[in-house]
Coordinates of C-alpha atoms in Angstrom, one line a residue:
M1 CA -47.0 -83.3 -6.1
E2 CA -45.3 -81.1 -3.5
R3 CA -46.1 -82.0 0.2
L4 CA -45.9 -79.8 3.3
F5 CA -46.3 -81.4 6.7
V6 CA -48.6 -79.4 8.9
F7 CA -48.0 -79.4 12.7
A8 CA -50.1 -77.9 15.5
D9 CA -48.1 -76.3 18.4
F10 CA -50.8 -75.0 20.7
N11 CA -50.1 -74.3 24.4
W12 CA -52.5 -77.1 25.5
L13 CA -50.8 -79.8 23.4
G14 CA -47.5 -79.8 25.4
K15 CA -45.5 -80.5 22.2
A16 CA -46.0 -80.1 18.5
E17 CA -48.2 -82.7 16.8
L18 CA -48.5 -83.7 13.2
V19 CA -52.0 -82.6 11.9
G20 CA -51.6 -83.8 8.3
E21 CA -50.2 -83.0 4.9
L22 CA -51.0 -80.1 2.6
C23 CA -50.3 -81.1 -1.0
Y24 CA -49.8 -78.8 -4.0
E25 CA -49.5 -79.2 -7.7
K26 CA -50.1 -77.2 -10.8
L27 CA -52.8 -78.7 -13.0
R28 CA -53.6 -77.3 -16.4
G29 CA -52.0 -74.0 -15.5
S30 CA -53.8 -73.5 -12.2
D31 CA -52.9 -74.3 -8.6
S32 CA -54.5 -77.3 -6.9
Y33 CA -54.4 -78.0 -3.2
A34 CA -55.4 -81.0 -1.2
F35 CA -55.2 -81.9 2.5
K36 CA -54.9 -85.2 4.3
F37 CA -55.3 -85.6 8.1
D38 CA -52.8 -87.7 10.0
E39 CA -54.6 -90.8 11.3
N40 CA -53.4 -90.2 14.9
W41 CA -54.6 -86.6 14.9
L42 CA -58.1 -87.7 13.9
K43 CA -58.1 -90.4 16.6
V44 CA -57.1 -88.0 19.4
H45 CA -58.5 -84.6 18.2
A46 CA -61.5 -85.5 16.1
G47 CA -63.5 -82.8 17.8
I48 CA -61.3 -79.9 16.6
K49 CA -62.4 -78.4 13.3
L50 CA -59.6 -76.6 11.5
S51 CA -61.7 -74.9 8.8
E52 CA -65.2 -74.9 7.4
D53 CA -63.9 -76.4 4.2
I54 CA -62.0 -79.3 5.7
N55 CA -64.0 -82.2 7.2
N56 CA -62.6 -84.4 10.0
Y57 CA -62.3 -87.7 8.1
P58 CA -59.3 -89.6 6.6
G59 CA -58.3 -89.5 3.0
M60 CA -57.4 -86.7 0.6
Q61 CA -59.7 -83.7 0.5
Y62 CA -59.5 -81.1 -2.3
T63 CA -60.4 -77.5 -2.4
Q64 CA -63.7 -76.5 -3.9
P65 CA -63.9 -74.9 -7.3
G66 CA -63.2 -71.2 -7.0
S67 CA -61.2 -71.7 -3.8
D68 CA -57.4 -71.2 -4.1
I69 CA -56.6 -72.9 -0.8
F70 CA -58.3 -74.0 2.4
G71 CA -59.4 -71.2 4.7
C72 CA -57.2 -72.2 7.7
F73 CA -54.1 -71.9 5.6
S74 CA -55.0 -68.8 3.6
D75 CA -54.2 -66.4 6.5
A76 CA -50.6 -67.8 6.6
L77 CA -50.0 -66.8 3.0
P78 CA -48.5 -63.4 1.9
D79 CA -51.0 -60.8 0.6
R80 CA -50.8 -59.4 -2.9
W81 CA -48.1 -57.0 -2.0
G82 CA -46.1 -59.7 -0.3
R83 CA -46.4 -61.9 -3.3
T84 CA -45.2 -59.1 -5.5
L85 CA -42.1 -58.6 -3.3
L86 CA -41.4 -62.4 -3.3
K87 CA -41.6 -62.4 -7.1
R88 CA -39.3 -59.5 -7.4
R89 CA -36.8 -61.1 -5.1
E90 CA -37.0 -64.4 -7.1
Q91 CA -36.4 -62.5 -10.3
Q92 CA -33.3 -60.7 -8.8
E93 CA -31.9 -64.0 -7.6
K94 CA -32.4 -65.5 -11.0
Q95 CA -30.7 -62.6 -12.7
A96 CA -27.8 -62.9 -10.2
C97 CA -27.4 -66.6 -11.0
T98 CA -27.4 -66.1 -14.8
S99 CA -24.9 -63.2 -14.7
A100 CA -22.5 -65.0 -12.4

C-alpha cells in the first residue's frame, strides 16, 4: 500500500500540521483509497470537517463504492486531459529508457 502524508498549511495554523495519511493500492484491477487522521489533528481540530465522505474519527476510512477518491482530494488531481498528458509523458520516458 502506498502512503502519502497530508498536511494542512492554512494561514491561521501558523505552521503546517500533519492531518493524516492518504493510502492507495490497486485491488483486483481497480484503485482503492483510504484515509487515516493523525491522532493529534483530531484532538486539536476535531471540529474541522475536511469532506462529507470523511468522518472525524480515528482509524482507517475507505471510499464508498462508486467513489474513486475522497471529495477533498479529488480537486487536487489532474482532469482527464491532464491525465492524458501525464500518460503520454510516462510513455515517452519509458521509450527513452528502453532505447538508451
